[in-house]
Amino acid sequence: MRRHARPIGPVAWVTWLLAVAWTSTAVQSVSADELSQGQKVYVPIYSHIYSGDRENPFLLTAILSVRNTDPGHAITLTAVDYFDSDGKLLRRYLQKPAELGALASIRYVVGESDKSGGSGAKFIVEWRAASKVNPPILEGVMIGTNMQQGISFVSRGQVIHETGVRP
């Protein structure tokens, strides 16, 4: 027995159109004013923190996480630089620009034994895009375990300069 598909009624058709329109606008979660073509971002990093009355250093592994939040466009990282507490450049992580695809992530690690950055270390990250996109999320993730004690925390990046064209 062969079944014939019934035509979609006007109410079902309008409901389907609204669902498609809502889904396509929900994917882009930031307003047009928040879209960007590039930024310079400051991300606090802690290679160690202090504990106790004697301010004993507690060493941490620090991870810079860069997450492209745009579902349809790549971004290009143009600089990932690591600075110490005094603002002295310690390391350039990129030798050439690196593309990060839509919804892709990348990480850069400062090992636990690397104390050179100090408690006021930071990354300065620059990125750009060919068109206006949802800005990426940049976070510092710090984790340390020492003598059956563990600590972990996150710091969020702060935009210090818009480098792309704005509306």
PDB file of C-alpha atoms in Angstrom:
ATOM      1  CA  MET A   1       0.000   0.000   0.000  1.00  0.00           C
ATOM      2  CA  ARG A   2       1.400   3.328  -0.990  1.00  0.00           C
ATOM      3  CA  ARG A   3       0.941   6.381   1.240  1.00  0.00           C
ATOM      4  CA  HIS A   4       0.637   9.843  -0.123  1.00  0.00           C
ATOM      5  CA  ALA A   5       2.103  12.775   1.764  1.00  0.00           C
ATOM      6  CA  ARG A   6      -0.442  15.351   2.795  1.00  0.00           C
ATOM      7  CA  PRO A   7       0.285  18.953   1.911  1.00  0.00           C
ATOM      8  CA  ILE A   8       1.467  21.100   4.778  1.00  0.00           C
ATOM      9  CA  GLY A   9      -1.294  23.318   6.145  1.00  0.00           C
ATOM     10  CA  PRO A  10      -0.826  27.077   6.598  1.00  0.00           C
ATOM     11  CA  VAL A  11      -0.432  26.852  10.392  1.00  0.00           C
ATOM     12  CA  ALA A  12       2.207  24.112  10.119  1.00  0.00           C
ATOM     13  CA  TRP A  13       3.994  26.075   7.369  1.00  0.00           C
ATOM     14  CA  VAL A  14       4.159  29.283   9.454  1.00  0.00           C
ATOM     15  CA  THR A  15       5.292  27.288  12.518  1.00  0.00           C
ATOM     16  CA  TRP A  16       8.063  25.661  10.472  1.00  0.00           C
ATOM     17  CA  LEU A  17       9.212  29.045   9.088  1.00  0.00           C
ATOM     18  CA  LEU A  18       9.277  30.580  12.570  1.00  0.00           C
ATOM     19  CA  ALA A  19      11.277  27.626  13.910  1.00  0.00           C
ATOM     20  CA  VAL A  20      13.851  27.946  11.119  1.00  0.00           C
ATOM     21  CA  ALA A  21      14.110  31.720  11.604  1.00  0.00           C
ATOM     22  CA  TRP A  22      14.460  31.371  15.387  1.00  0.00           C
ATOM     23  CA  THR A  23      17.124  28.675  15.027  1.00  0.00           C
ATOM     24  CA  SER A  24      19.196  30.714  12.581  1.00  0.00           C
ATOM     25  CA  THR A  25      19.128  33.800  14.812  1.00  0.00           C
ATOM     26  CA  ALA A  26      19.821  31.786  17.972  1.00  0.00           C
ATOM     27  CA  VAL A  27      23.104  30.520  16.508  1.00  0.00           C
ATOM     28  CA  GLN A  28      24.490  34.062  16.481  1.00  0.00           C
ATOM     29  CA  SER A  29      24.182  34.921  20.160  1.00  0.00           C
ATOM     30  CA  VAL A  30      25.783  38.373  20.206  1.00  0.00           C
ATOM     31  CA  SER A  31      24.336  41.598  18.900  1.00  0.00           C
ATOM     32  CA  ALA A  32      25.672  43.244  15.755  1.00  0.00           C
ATOM     33  CA  ASP A  33      27.391  45.834  17.964  1.00  0.00           C
ATOM     34  CA  GLU A  34      29.402  43.076  19.679  1.00  0.00           C
ATOM     35  CA  LEU A  35      30.719  41.485  16.485  1.00  0.00           C
ATOM     36  CA  SER A  36      34.368  42.184  15.735  1.00  0.00           C
ATOM     37  CA  GLN A  37      36.985  41.742  13.038  1.00  0.00           C
ATOM     38  CA  GLY A  38      39.870  41.648  15.497  1.00  0.00           C
ATOM     39  CA  GLN A  39      41.043  42.409  19.007  1.00  0.00           C
ATOM     40  CA  LYS A  40      44.038  42.564  21.299  1.00  0.00           C
ATOM     41  CA  VAL A  41      43.201  40.693  24.526  1.00  0.00           C
ATOM     42  CA  TYR A  42      44.934  40.649  27.940  1.00  0.00           C
ATOM     43  CA  VAL A  43      44.646  37.315  29.786  1.00  0.00           C
ATOM     44  CA  PRO A  44      45.884  37.128  33.421  1.00  0.00           C
ATOM     45  CA  ILE A  45      48.034  34.055  34.116  1.00  0.00           C
ATOM     46  CA  TYR A  46      49.454  32.887  37.428  1.00  0.00           C
ATOM     47  CA  SER A  47      52.553  30.676  37.252  1.00  0.00           C
ATOM     48  CA  HIS A  48      52.286  30.496  41.035  1.00  0.00           C
ATOM     49  CA  ILE A  49      50.256  31.866  43.911  1.00  0.00           C
ATOM     50  CA  TYR A  50      51.229  32.325  47.536  1.00  0.00           C
ATOM     51  CA  SER A  51      49.955  30.426  50.561  1.00  0.00           C
ATOM     52  CA  GLY A  52      50.403  30.691  54.300  1.00  0.00           C
ATOM     53  CA  ASP A  53      51.808  33.437  56.513  1.00  0.00           C
ATOM     54  CA  ARG A  54      55.256  32.999  54.972  1.00  0.00           C
ATOM     55  CA  GLU A  55      53.910  33.438  51.441  1.00  0.00           C
ATOM     56  CA  ASN A  56      55.162  30.083  50.225  1.00  0.00           C
ATOM     57  CA  PRO A  57      54.860  29.842  46.435  1.00  0.00           C
ATOM     58  CA  PHE A  58      52.408  27.222  45.193  1.00  0.00           C
ATOM     59  CA  LEU A  59      53.454  26.313  41.633  1.00  0.00           C
ATOM     60  CA  LEU A  60      50.779  26.068  38.946  1.00  0.00           C
ATOM     61  CA  THR A  61      50.477  24.825  35.406  1.00  0.00           C
ATOM     62  CA  ALA A  62      48.913  27.634  33.394  1.00  0.00           C
ATOM     63  CA  ILE A  63      46.925  27.029  30.235  1.00  0.00           C
ATOM     64  CA  LEU A  64      45.775  29.695  27.807  1.00  0.00           C
ATOM     65  CA  SER A  65      42.566  28.470  26.158  1.00  0.00           C
ATOM     66  CA  VAL A  66      41.394  30.193  22.959  1.00  0.00           C
ATOM     67  CA  ARG A  67      37.904  29.198  21.783  1.00  0.00           C
ATOM     68  CA  ASN A  68      36.444  30.416  18.514  1.00  0.00           C
ATOM     69  CA  THR A  69      32.768  30.944  19.355  1.00  0.00           C
ATOM     70  CA  ASP A  70      31.671  31.712  15.798  1.00  0.00           C
ATOM     71  CA  PRO A  71      29.783  28.778  14.241  1.00  0.00           C
ATOM     72  CA  GLY A  72      30.441  29.831  10.670  1.00  0.00           C
ATOM     73  CA  HIS A  73      33.776  31.625  10.404  1.00  0.00           C
ATOM     74  CA  ALA A  74      37.441  31.041  11.129  1.00  0.00           C
ATOM     75  CA  ILE A  75      39.619  33.503  13.008  1.00  0.00           C
ATOM     76  CA  THR A  76      43.362  34.003  12.686  1.00  0.00           C
ATOM     77  CA  LEU A  77      45.638  34.309  15.695  1.00  0.00           C
ATOM     78  CA  THR A  78      48.384  36.792  14.835  1.00  0.00           C
ATOM     79  CA  ALA A  79      50.171  36.968  18.218  1.00  0.00           C
ATOM     80  CA  VAL A  80      50.263  34.873  21.396  1.00  0.00           C
ATOM     81  CA  ASP A  81      52.865  36.476  23.668  1.00  0.00           C
ATOM     82  CA  TYR A  82      53.709  35.609  27.290  1.00  0.00           C
ATOM     83  CA  PHE A  83      54.887  38.355  29.691  1.00  0.00           C
ATOM     84  CA  ASP A  84      56.172  38.304  33.281  1.00  0.00           C
ATOM     85  CA  SER A  85      54.945  40.306  36.294  1.00  0.00           C
ATOM     86  CA  ASP A  86      57.067  43.305  35.240  1.00  0.00           C
ATOM     87  CA  GLY A  87      55.722  43.355  31.678  1.00  0.00           C
ATOM     88  CA  LYS A  88      58.862  41.834  30.139  1.00  0.00           C
ATOM     89  CA  LEU A  89      58.238  39.641  27.087  1.00  0.00           C
ATOM     90  CA  LEU A  90      59.267  36.070  27.932  1.00  0.00           C
ATOM     91  CA  ARG A  91      58.062  34.038  24.950  1.00  0.00           C
ATOM     92  CA  ARG A  92      56.341  34.372  21.591  1.00  0.00           C
ATOM     93  CA  TYR A  93      54.232  31.278  20.998  1.00  0.00           C
ATOM     94  CA  LEU A  94      53.511  31.974  17.305  1.00  0.00           C
ATOM     95  CA  GLN A  95      56.108  32.132  14.568  1.00  0.00           C
ATOM     96  CA  LYS A  96      53.451  32.799  11.923  1.00  0.00           C
ATOM     97  CA  PRO A  97      49.673  33.438  12.022  1.00  0.00           C
ATOM     98  CA  ALA A  98      47.545  30.417  12.952  1.00  0.00           C
ATOM     99  CA  GLU A  99      44.002  29.864  11.703  1.00  0.00           C
ATOM    100  CA  LEU A 100      41.401  28.610  14.149  1.00  0.00           C
ATOM    101  CA  GLY A 101      38.366  27.140  12.359  1.00  0.00           C
ATOM    102  CA  ALA A 102      34.734  27.736  13.218  1.00  0.00           C
ATOM    103  CA  LEU A 103      34.036  26.519  16.791  1.00  0.00           C
ATOM    104  CA  ALA A 104      37.621  25.249  17.103  1.00  0.00           C
ATOM    105  CA  SER A 105      39.822  25.586  20.199  1.00  0.00           C
ATOM    106  CA  ILE A 106      43.539  25.696  20.879  1.00  0.00           C
ATOM    107  CA  ARG A 107      45.656  25.793  24.019  1.00  0.00           C
ATOM    108  CA  TYR A 108      49.078  27.064  25.025  1.00  0.00           C
ATOM    109  CA  VAL A 109      50.705  25.661  28.165  1.00  0.00           C
ATOM    110  CA  VAL A 110      53.146  27.157  30.644  1.00  0.00           C
ATOM    111  CA  GLY A 111      54.547  24.236  32.619  1.00  0.00           C
ATOM    112  CA  GLU A 112      54.342  24.013  36.395  1.00  0.00           C
ATOM    113  CA  SER A 113      58.123  24.208  36.757  1.00  0.00           C
ATOM    114  CA  ASP A 114      58.276  27.469  34.736  1.00  0.00           C
ATOM    115  CA  LYS A 115      58.280  30.168  37.431  1.00  0.00           C
ATOM    116  CA  SER A 116      59.553  32.914  35.123  1.00  0.00           C
ATOM    117  CA  GLY A 117      56.201  34.676  34.747  1.00  0.00           C
ATOM    118  CA  GLY A 118      55.520  35.095  38.431  1.00  0.00           C
ATOM    119  CA  SER A 119      52.176  35.699  40.063  1.00  0.00           C
ATOM    120  CA  GLY A 120      51.435  38.614  37.714  1.00  0.00           C
ATOM    121  CA  ALA A 121      52.153  36.897  34.394  1.00  0.00           C
ATOM    122  CA  LYS A 122      49.928  37.505  31.399  1.00  0.00           C
ATOM    123  CA  PHE A 123      49.286  36.607  27.778  1.00  0.00           C
ATOM    124  CA  ILE A 124      48.583  39.226  25.143  1.00  0.00           C
ATOM    125  CA  VAL A 125      46.698  37.644  22.257  1.00  0.00           C
ATOM    126  CA  GLU A 126      45.866  39.310  18.957  1.00  0.00           C
ATOM    127  CA  TRP A 127      43.382  37.880  16.496  1.00  0.00           C
ATOM    128  CA  ARG A 128      41.633  38.962  13.308  1.00  0.00           C
ATOM    129  CA  ALA A 129      38.904  37.722  10.982  1.00  0.00           C
ATOM    130  CA  ALA A 130      37.976  38.301   7.349  1.00  0.00           C
ATOM    131  CA  SER A 131      34.484  39.478   8.369  1.00  0.00           C
ATOM    132  CA  LYS A 132      32.720  40.469  11.575  1.00  0.00           C
ATOM    133  CA  VAL A 133      32.426  37.438  13.858  1.00  0.00           C
ATOM    134  CA  ASN A 134      31.484  36.467  17.385  1.00  0.00           C
ATOM    135  CA  PRO A 135      34.596  37.278  19.451  1.00  0.00           C
ATOM    136  CA  PRO A 136      36.466  34.259  20.839  1.00  0.00           C
ATOM    137  CA  ILE A 137      36.595  33.343  24.508  1.00  0.00           C
ATOM    138  CA  LEU A 138      40.106  33.605  25.950  1.00  0.00           C
ATOM    139  CA  GLU A 139      40.714  32.135  29.397  1.00  0.00           C
ATOM    140  CA  GLY A 140      43.624  31.316  31.627  1.00  0.00           C
ATOM    141  CA  VAL A 141      43.174  27.975  33.370  1.00  0.00           C
ATOM    142  CA  MET A 142      45.501  27.389  36.302  1.00  0.00           C
ATOM    143  CA  ILE A 143      45.897  24.072  38.074  1.00  0.00           C
ATOM    144  CA  GLY A 144      48.314  22.748  40.660  1.00  0.00           C
ATOM    145  CA  THR A 145      48.650  19.768  42.948  1.00  0.00           C
ATOM    146  CA  ASN A 146      51.147  19.624  45.740  1.00  0.00           C
ATOM    147  CA  MET A 147      51.365  17.251  48.711  1.00  0.00           C
ATOM    148  CA  GLN A 148      47.768  15.958  48.354  1.00  0.00           C
ATOM    149  CA  GLN A 149      46.467  19.479  47.926  1.00  0.00           C
ATOM    150  CA  GLY A 150      44.972  20.753  44.711  1.00  0.00           C
ATOM    151  CA  ILE A 151      43.859  24.078  43.376  1.00  0.00           C
ATOM    152  CA  SER A 152      42.391  25.213  40.086  1.00  0.00           C
ATOM    153  CA  PHE A 153      40.810  28.425  38.862  1.00  0.00           C
ATOM    154  CA  VAL A 154      40.065  30.357  35.705  1.00  0.00           C
ATOM    155  CA  SER A 155      40.706  33.954  34.641  1.00  0.00           C
ATOM    156  CA  ARG A 156      38.867  35.588  31.753  1.00  0.00           C
ATOM    157  CA  GLY A 157      40.556  37.694  29.084  1.00  0.00           C
ATOM    158  CA  GLN A 158      39.920  41.427  28.822  1.00  0.00           C
ATOM    159  CA  VAL A 159      39.828  43.251  25.471  1.00  0.00           C
ATOM    160  CA  ILE A 160      42.333  46.093  25.534  1.00  0.00           C
ATOM    161  CA  HIS A 161      42.051  47.193  21.903  1.00  0.00           C
ATOM    162  CA  GLU A 162      39.715  46.655  18.963  1.00  0.00           C
ATOM    163  CA  THR A 163      41.952  46.061  15.958  1.00  0.00           C
ATOM    164  CA  GLY A 164      39.280  45.324  13.358  1.00  0.00           C
ATOM    165  CA  VAL A 165      36.834  47.596  11.590  1.00  0.00           C
ATOM    166  CA  ARG A 166      33.730  48.462  13.625  1.00  0.00           C
ATOM    167  CA  PRO A 167      30.318  49.524  12.272  1.00  0.00           C
TER     168      PRO A 167
END
